[in-house]
Amino acid sequence: MNHQGKRRGEDGFAAVIDFLLANARLVLGVGGAAVLGIATLAVKRLIERAGRPPEDEKADQKAMDSWEELSLVSASPKLLKKGIEGVVMKQIVAAAKAQKAELNRPVSVAEKPKAAEKEFLCLTLQEKLQRYYQTQVVLSVEDVSRAQQQALDICTEIQGFLHSKHPDMPLGDMHLGGSLLDDFQVMVADHACLLVPLQVEDSLWALIPGEETILGNPQFWMVRRKNLEYFPRGRSFWDRFLVGGYLSSKLITEVLNKTLMETMNWPSISSTVECQVRPVMGSQELKLEVLGQNSKLYISILPTVCLNNTILTAQLEVTGNFDNLWYQSFYTSETAKLAELDEKDCGLRKKCVKTLKAVCKNNPALQKLSGRHLINLILHLSEKESDWTEAAFADRFQQAIKEMIGYLEIWCLSSYFKENVNLLSEFSEEEIDEMGFMLYCAVSEPEVLLQAL
Ligand SMILES: *[C@@H]1O[C@H](CO)[C@@H](O)[C@H](O)[C@H]1NC(C)=O
Ligand SMILES: *[C@@H]1O[C@H](CO)[C@@H](O)[C@H](O)[C@H]1NC(C)=O
């Protein structure tokens, strides 16, 4: 009886949803309606679920359903409030605003995107993804080489300056690293990374893994001065950056900050490299802003230590208040592994990573998922999936979303190259909820992720 009543209520609710959606298209336009659709769909599913006996469940739906259940049992009101009001309403407001702006534009201009939108709706997911990749994800060759050139010009200036200021500082060749170099950047070529290799002596320094330190975090390391009894303090140039017997990432960053940000003559360098370069103040990173004619590029300067095949970077924004911690980057191994797999079977793993990266960048609820999370996601997926051909683009994309939901559910995505590093540990419960909610909505309607909001 009760069950019947629920079912009838559900039908009534479905009718309301359909009515709402039909009219939303008129009021909000297609983009806005799709967003509203997420909200109503989620509500509908929660209600369906409440009225459904448990034995209805299919095994392969388990991952999705348990997320749903989790939200229903423990966070239903919270989820609805936060998810719908927080994430979705913001987007509806944005869609309404855009709609209003469009109404104020001359008709001839407004017509074209409308037609394109209608056309977009008729495509298969595979076709939509291909189009999204071509129009949203890929950078133009010119933009990439412009950004690379700017970064390299500045690299040369910095290297020369550091050498003249600290001729005895043992540094390797500064070089460009990261996504701008490896073609992993998406949407706009707007950030670059300059690595400053500190040459530390194997015989004088030892790496202490994070698990063995008080923090117990396997993503971090400490660099300890050793053999002090035979080679006293001062033997290594880097001894002046010791704090409590360890090489201090913070002291090194501070000294470089003083030298580079405060002492370098940026106006003069700007005229040499023909764009406006200035340090970004108040940041925990060593960061420069480079303004070109129609471009803006941020350059991060990262001191790195490489000992015993382990690459460590001084990244105060992740190591926080701990002066002696170094962050272990697996970026090089991860991208190399992905390239190797793709090369073997002409696969589209990298294309998947880049598409997901753009999706996350475009979506406020997913913005915290970065290239690091997505590369690891695809590397793990490569262990169970062998078909990475172009034809499988949509399948792998959807599968990646479901896999990610699974990782969010257990709050753990382990690093491909170091299993005990959990790449999701940096997120709060709310962030995890928000990402899970958004991705869950995308399971039934992946297109919601392809709107450039
Ligand atoms: C570098 O110094 C400037 C002030 O001169 C400060 O705003 C910035 O946060 C410092 N950056 C780092 C990484 O310490
Ligand atoms: C280098 O790594 C190997 C294995 O990973 C380890 O056995 C060795 O102790 C490490 N050496 C130093 C100097 O940390």
XYZ file of C-alpha atoms and ligand atoms in Angstrom:
481
model
C 0.000 0.000 0.000
C 2.596 2.379 1.152
C 4.711 1.288 -1.759
C 1.867 1.957 -4.186
C 1.386 5.388 -2.744
C 5.016 6.147 -3.170
C 4.921 4.980 -6.759
C 1.980 7.182 -7.536
C 3.676 10.125 -5.884
C 6.688 9.363 -7.954
C 4.696 9.457 -11.183
C 3.268 12.775 -10.162
C 6.729 13.999 -9.479
C 7.938 12.748 -12.851
C 5.170 14.705 -14.553
C 6.193 17.829 -12.707
C 9.783 17.276 -13.736
C 8.838 16.828 -17.375
C 6.713 19.951 -17.308
C 9.489 21.863 -15.601
C 12.060 20.713 -18.114
C 9.876 21.464 -21.109
C 9.378 24.991 -19.901
C 12.905 25.418 -18.696
C 14.018 25.114 -22.303
C 11.892 28.114 -23.147
C 13.026 30.120 -20.169
C 16.652 29.139 -19.821
C 17.655 27.924 -23.250
C 19.131 24.542 -23.920
C 22.234 24.935 -21.729
C 20.294 26.119 -18.705
C 17.701 23.402 -19.111
C 20.351 20.712 -19.196
C 21.716 22.027 -15.937
C 18.285 22.134 -14.375
C 17.897 18.598 -15.696
C 20.770 17.440 -13.505
C 19.039 18.724 -10.438
C 15.654 17.252 -11.215
C 17.114 13.978 -12.399
C 19.010 13.607 -9.165
C 15.856 14.242 -7.142
C 13.945 11.786 -9.277
C 16.527 9.098 -8.731
C 16.548 9.606 -4.992
C 12.791 9.207 -4.925
C 12.838 6.165 -7.204
C 15.413 4.612 -5.017
C 13.355 5.173 -1.875
C 10.409 3.346 -3.430
C 12.369 0.430 -4.811
C 12.830 -2.871 -2.967
C 16.512 -3.706 -2.455
C 16.472 -6.933 -4.545
C 15.881 -4.833 -7.657
C 19.519 -3.914 -7.670
C 21.718 -5.120 -10.454
C 25.245 -6.064 -9.584
C 26.900 -3.879 -12.174
C 24.990 -0.868 -10.892
C 26.443 -1.302 -7.495
C 29.096 1.377 -7.616
C 26.614 3.996 -8.753
C 23.915 2.903 -6.416
C 26.066 2.835 -3.377
C 27.017 6.411 -4.002
C 23.363 7.192 -4.317
C 22.581 5.250 -1.181
C 25.332 6.951 0.686
C 23.871 10.298 -0.233
C 20.350 9.175 0.543
C 21.053 7.661 3.913
C 23.654 9.950 5.346
C 23.488 13.148 3.441
C 20.209 13.394 1.618
C 19.074 16.811 2.847
C 22.640 18.041 2.868
C 23.256 16.700 -0.608
C 20.109 18.213 -2.011
C 20.785 21.529 -0.399
C 24.442 21.738 -1.223
C 24.313 19.952 -4.526
C 21.306 21.639 -5.967
C 21.513 25.049 -4.376
C 25.253 25.291 -4.316
C 26.413 23.703 -7.522
C 23.407 23.728 -9.738
C 21.696 26.960 -8.806
C 24.895 28.855 -9.417
C 24.955 27.419 -12.884
C 21.314 28.185 -13.508
C 21.932 31.778 -12.495
C 24.888 31.882 -14.879
C 22.798 30.343 -17.659
C 20.000 32.828 -17.028
C 22.495 35.674 -17.126
C 23.968 34.421 -20.361
C 20.470 34.082 -21.747
C 19.699 37.657 -20.780
C 22.913 38.858 -22.359
C 22.017 36.973 -25.498
C 18.595 38.577 -25.642
C 20.264 41.955 -25.597
C 22.437 41.072 -28.559
C 21.400 41.686 -32.162
C 19.445 38.731 -33.581
C 21.862 37.947 -36.395
C 24.666 37.333 -33.927
C 22.517 35.253 -31.606
C 21.231 32.940 -34.305
C 24.450 31.228 -35.199
C 25.341 29.632 -31.847
C 21.694 28.566 -31.468
C 21.872 26.613 -34.711
C 25.160 25.087 -33.685
C 23.649 24.092 -30.359
C 20.702 22.384 -32.031
C 23.056 20.523 -34.290
C 25.145 19.502 -31.263
C 22.120 17.873 -29.631
C 21.699 15.463 -32.542
C 25.219 14.056 -32.324
C 26.191 10.811 -30.621
C 28.272 11.061 -27.472
C 31.296 9.928 -29.449
C 30.787 12.757 -31.942
C 30.173 15.278 -29.194
C 33.373 14.240 -27.469
C 35.357 14.519 -30.694
C 33.967 17.966 -31.297
C 34.573 19.015 -27.690
C 38.139 17.802 -27.991
C 38.747 19.753 -31.195
C 37.067 22.974 -30.093
C 37.669 23.139 -26.334
C 40.602 20.980 -25.415
C 43.331 21.240 -28.015
C 45.666 24.211 -28.012
C 46.898 25.817 -31.178
C 50.496 25.086 -32.071
C 51.189 28.829 -32.226
C 49.913 29.441 -28.694
C 52.001 26.629 -27.292
C 55.180 27.725 -29.007
C 54.574 31.360 -28.024
C 54.155 30.379 -24.371
C 57.157 28.054 -24.494
C 59.298 30.764 -26.050
C 58.285 33.302 -23.412
C 59.072 30.821 -20.645
C 62.427 29.894 -22.173
C 63.451 33.537 -22.676
C 62.703 34.241 -19.042
C 64.467 31.046 -18.019
C 67.642 32.289 -19.715
C 67.414 35.631 -17.927
C 66.893 34.028 -14.531
C 69.668 31.528 -14.990
C 72.111 34.256 -15.976
C 71.089 36.406 -13.041
C 71.323 33.593 -10.494
C 74.751 32.715 -11.787
C 76.020 36.268 -11.440
C 74.507 36.687 -7.966
C 75.529 33.303 -6.549
C 78.407 32.035 -8.701
C 79.155 29.251 -6.215
C 75.601 27.919 -6.013
C 75.715 24.464 -7.638
C 72.722 24.466 -9.959
C 72.016 22.260 -12.944
C 70.587 23.731 -16.119
C 67.252 25.379 -15.516
C 64.634 23.998 -17.852
C 61.016 23.987 -18.805
C 58.919 21.145 -17.406
C 55.326 20.078 -16.952
C 52.242 20.133 -19.110
C 53.291 22.942 -21.441
C 56.284 20.905 -22.531
C 54.524 17.533 -22.741
C 51.401 18.680 -24.560
C 49.171 17.978 -21.591
C 47.875 21.507 -21.315
C 44.277 22.153 -22.334
C 42.020 25.058 -23.348
C 44.609 27.813 -23.057
C 48.391 27.834 -22.783
C 48.514 29.830 -19.578
C 50.993 28.235 -17.216
C 54.518 26.965 -17.348
C 56.958 25.494 -14.940
C 60.672 26.224 -14.688
C 62.689 23.674 -12.799
C 65.783 24.757 -10.897
C 67.851 21.627 -10.162
C 69.882 21.910 -6.967
C 72.948 19.733 -7.266
C 73.239 17.963 -3.938
C 76.041 15.512 -3.259
C 75.074 11.817 -3.027
C 77.740 11.286 -0.422
C 76.476 14.032 1.902
C 72.698 13.781 1.720
C 70.185 11.022 2.342
C 66.492 10.812 1.601
C 64.125 9.984 4.442
C 60.759 8.719 3.200
C 57.667 10.490 4.523
C 56.335 7.303 6.121
C 59.276 7.418 8.497
C 58.791 11.048 9.486
C 56.445 12.463 12.093
C 53.920 13.424 9.429
C 53.658 9.864 8.157
C 52.716 11.108 4.699
C 54.300 9.006 1.942
C 54.019 11.823 -0.605
C 56.672 13.857 1.229
C 60.331 13.286 1.917
C 63.022 14.868 4.046
C 66.601 15.378 2.930
C 69.040 14.686 5.776
C 72.633 15.788 5.952
C 74.808 12.742 6.576
C 78.462 12.037 7.343
C 78.812 15.267 9.329
C 81.591 13.678 11.407
C 83.830 13.232 8.336
C 82.611 16.109 6.258
C 81.729 18.907 8.660
C 79.173 21.595 8.093
C 80.195 23.885 5.268
C 81.497 21.124 3.082
C 78.352 21.272 0.984
C 77.119 24.592 -0.378
C 73.629 23.562 0.733
C 74.673 23.309 4.396
C 73.645 26.934 4.842
C 70.050 25.834 4.307
C 70.073 23.263 7.102
C 67.371 23.363 9.729
C 67.726 20.755 12.461
C 69.982 18.616 10.291
C 67.655 18.664 7.260
C 67.691 20.612 4.010
C 64.966 23.230 4.344
C 62.744 23.670 1.320
C 61.404 26.814 2.909
C 64.803 28.492 3.390
C 65.771 27.744 -0.185
C 62.512 29.152 -1.477
C 62.950 32.261 0.636
C 66.457 32.907 -0.627
C 65.428 32.391 -4.239
C 62.443 34.624 -3.639
C 64.690 37.376 -2.322
C 67.133 37.041 -5.170
C 64.662 36.676 -8.002
C 61.572 38.519 -7.004
C 63.101 41.405 -5.147
C 66.494 41.916 -6.738
C 65.993 41.191 -10.413
C 65.259 44.189 -12.568
C 61.917 43.097 -13.995
C 61.181 46.256 -16.021
C 64.488 45.846 -17.804
C 63.888 42.119 -18.381
C 60.412 42.909 -19.669
C 61.874 45.041 -22.399
C 64.466 42.372 -23.262
C 61.877 39.610 -23.641
C 59.257 41.953 -25.125
C 56.431 41.263 -22.748
C 55.533 42.532 -19.319
C 56.972 40.294 -16.602
C 56.368 40.748 -12.902
C 56.493 38.636 -9.748
C 53.170 37.575 -8.253
C 53.076 38.945 -4.711
C 51.562 37.186 -1.728
C 51.846 33.740 -3.278
C 53.382 30.719 -1.581
C 54.912 29.775 -4.895
C 57.702 31.499 -6.737
C 55.488 32.788 -9.469
C 55.778 35.225 -12.340
C 53.082 36.790 -14.426
C 53.867 37.386 -18.080
C 51.571 39.623 -20.080
C 51.879 39.500 -23.830
C 49.741 41.348 -26.358
C 46.818 38.970 -26.144
C 48.098 36.478 -23.663
C 48.726 35.887 -20.020
C 51.117 33.262 -18.771
C 51.989 32.249 -15.224
C 55.401 30.752 -14.648
C 56.138 28.789 -11.499
C 59.740 28.383 -10.483
C 60.349 25.091 -8.715
C 63.566 24.215 -6.892
C 64.108 20.475 -7.364
C 66.359 17.866 -5.849
C 67.048 14.592 -7.580
C 68.676 11.908 -5.461
C 68.684 8.179 -6.085
C 66.148 8.487 -8.945
C 63.689 10.298 -6.707
C 62.550 13.722 -7.878
C 61.593 16.119 -5.125
C 60.314 19.664 -5.401
C 60.063 22.524 -2.929
C 56.349 23.299 -3.050
C 55.372 25.263 0.002
C 51.761 25.461 -1.096
C 51.463 21.716 -0.586
C 53.942 21.141 2.230
C 52.421 23.961 4.246
C 54.094 25.007 7.450
C 56.629 22.218 7.518
C 59.930 23.821 6.650
C 61.818 20.678 5.802
C 59.407 18.749 3.635
C 59.933 18.000 -0.018
C 57.173 16.893 -2.327
C 57.717 13.820 -4.465
C 56.609 14.334 -8.027
C 55.798 11.328 -10.201
C 54.872 13.520 -13.123
C 57.751 12.377 -15.317
C 57.159 8.669 -14.708
C 53.395 9.022 -15.101
C 53.503 10.863 -18.400
C 56.227 8.556 -19.708
C 54.181 5.485 -18.805
C 51.082 6.892 -20.484
C 53.039 7.726 -23.636
C 54.586 4.265 -23.680
C 51.172 2.565 -23.436
C 49.676 4.811 -26.105
C 52.604 4.160 -28.392
C 52.243 0.412 -28.087
C 48.619 0.299 -29.262
C 48.142 3.741 -30.882
C 45.822 4.410 -27.968
C 43.926 7.539 -26.931
C 44.776 7.552 -23.252
C 46.347 10.976 -23.471
C 43.343 12.277 -25.368
C 41.107 10.956 -22.580
C 43.238 12.617 -19.916
C 43.171 15.940 -21.744
C 39.434 15.786 -22.359
C 38.786 15.019 -18.696
C 41.159 17.797 -17.712
C 39.180 20.309 -19.744
C 35.918 18.953 -18.362
C 37.158 19.417 -14.812
C 38.553 22.857 -15.531
C 35.226 23.924 -17.031
C 33.153 22.633 -14.163
C 33.248 24.469 -10.829
C 32.454 21.331 -8.842
C 35.330 19.409 -10.429
C 37.985 22.086 -10.656
C 40.074 20.569 -7.883
C 40.643 17.393 -9.886
C 43.889 18.084 -11.672
C 46.026 16.427 -14.301
C 47.697 14.372 -11.581
C 44.430 12.745 -10.522
C 43.306 12.184 -14.089
C 46.555 10.674 -15.369
C 46.547 8.227 -12.464
C 42.893 7.438 -13.114
C 43.643 6.549 -16.732
C 46.775 4.590 -15.811
C 44.741 2.466 -13.406
C 42.014 2.034 -16.002
C 44.634 0.875 -18.501
C 45.294 -2.087 -16.223
C 41.786 -3.416 -16.745
C 40.969 -2.109 -20.213
C 42.785 -3.046 -23.383
C 40.712 -1.244 -26.025
C 41.982 2.319 -26.325
C 41.192 2.807 -30.007
C 39.488 5.971 -31.285
C 36.229 4.066 -31.601
C 36.235 3.458 -27.854
C 36.575 7.150 -26.944
C 33.051 7.557 -25.567
C 33.156 4.202 -23.763
C 36.442 4.937 -22.040
C 35.286 8.452 -21.150
C 32.144 7.133 -19.482
C 34.049 4.345 -17.817
C 36.562 6.811 -16.426
C 33.721 8.777 -14.849
C 32.340 5.677 -13.169
C 35.782 4.629 -11.971
C 36.336 8.078 -10.512
C 33.038 7.850 -8.631
C 34.264 4.547 -7.211
C 37.485 6.157 -5.981
C 35.631 9.135 -4.506
C 33.317 6.770 -2.698
C 36.170 5.133 -0.832
C 37.984 8.483 -0.632
C 41.077 6.920 -2.092
C 42.822 7.037 -5.436
C 46.227 5.524 -4.997
C 49.185 6.814 -6.907
C 50.116 4.499 -9.758
C 53.789 4.574 -8.852
C 53.468 4.610 -5.084
C 50.496 2.692 -3.837
C 50.399 4.114 -0.342
C 50.029 7.684 -1.633
C 46.352 8.613 -1.677
C 45.778 11.377 -4.203
C 42.382 12.223 -2.735
C 43.636 12.788 0.797
C 44.027 16.506 0.144
C 40.268 16.995 -0.270
C 37.654 17.722 2.353
C 34.530 15.608 2.736
C 32.464 18.389 1.202
C 34.699 18.585 -1.840
C 34.495 14.818 -2.268
C 30.699 14.974 -1.986
C 30.462 17.748 -4.498
C 32.633 15.985 -7.062
C 30.809 12.713 -6.534
C 27.458 14.378 -6.986
C 28.483 16.082 -10.209
C 30.021 12.934 -11.671
C 27.097 10.841 -10.568
C 24.794 13.153 -12.503
C 27.063 12.718 -15.513
C 26.678 8.938 -15.474
C 23.180 9.172 -16.881
C 23.866 12.290 -18.907
C 27.551 12.688 -19.824
C 26.709 15.693 -21.983
C 26.298 17.856 -18.902
C 30.077 17.729 -18.583
C 30.639 19.003 -22.087
C 29.001 22.375 -21.656
C 31.562 25.108 -21.464
C 30.179 26.961 -18.481
C 58.209 36.430 -2.065
O 58.232 37.726 -1.510
C 57.075 38.512 -1.737
C 57.300 39.863 -1.099
O 58.465 40.422 -1.520
C 55.873 37.838 -1.127
O 54.706 38.567 -1.449
C 55.747 36.428 -1.673
O 54.685 35.759 -1.047
C 57.039 35.668 -1.448
N 56.925 34.358 -2.052
C 57.333 33.253 -1.426
C 57.166 31.990 -2.191
O 57.809 33.244 -0.307
C 68.345 4.339 -3.085
O 67.220 3.510 -3.344
C 67.428 2.144 -3.060
C 66.204 1.377 -3.498
O 65.151 2.193 -3.838
C 67.687 1.989 -1.554
O 67.922 0.647 -1.262
C 68.909 2.831 -1.185
O 69.112 2.775 0.215
C 68.687 4.267 -1.609
N 69.917 5.025 -1.350
C 69.938 6.205 -0.735
C 71.263 6.853 -0.618
O 68.935 6.731 -0.265
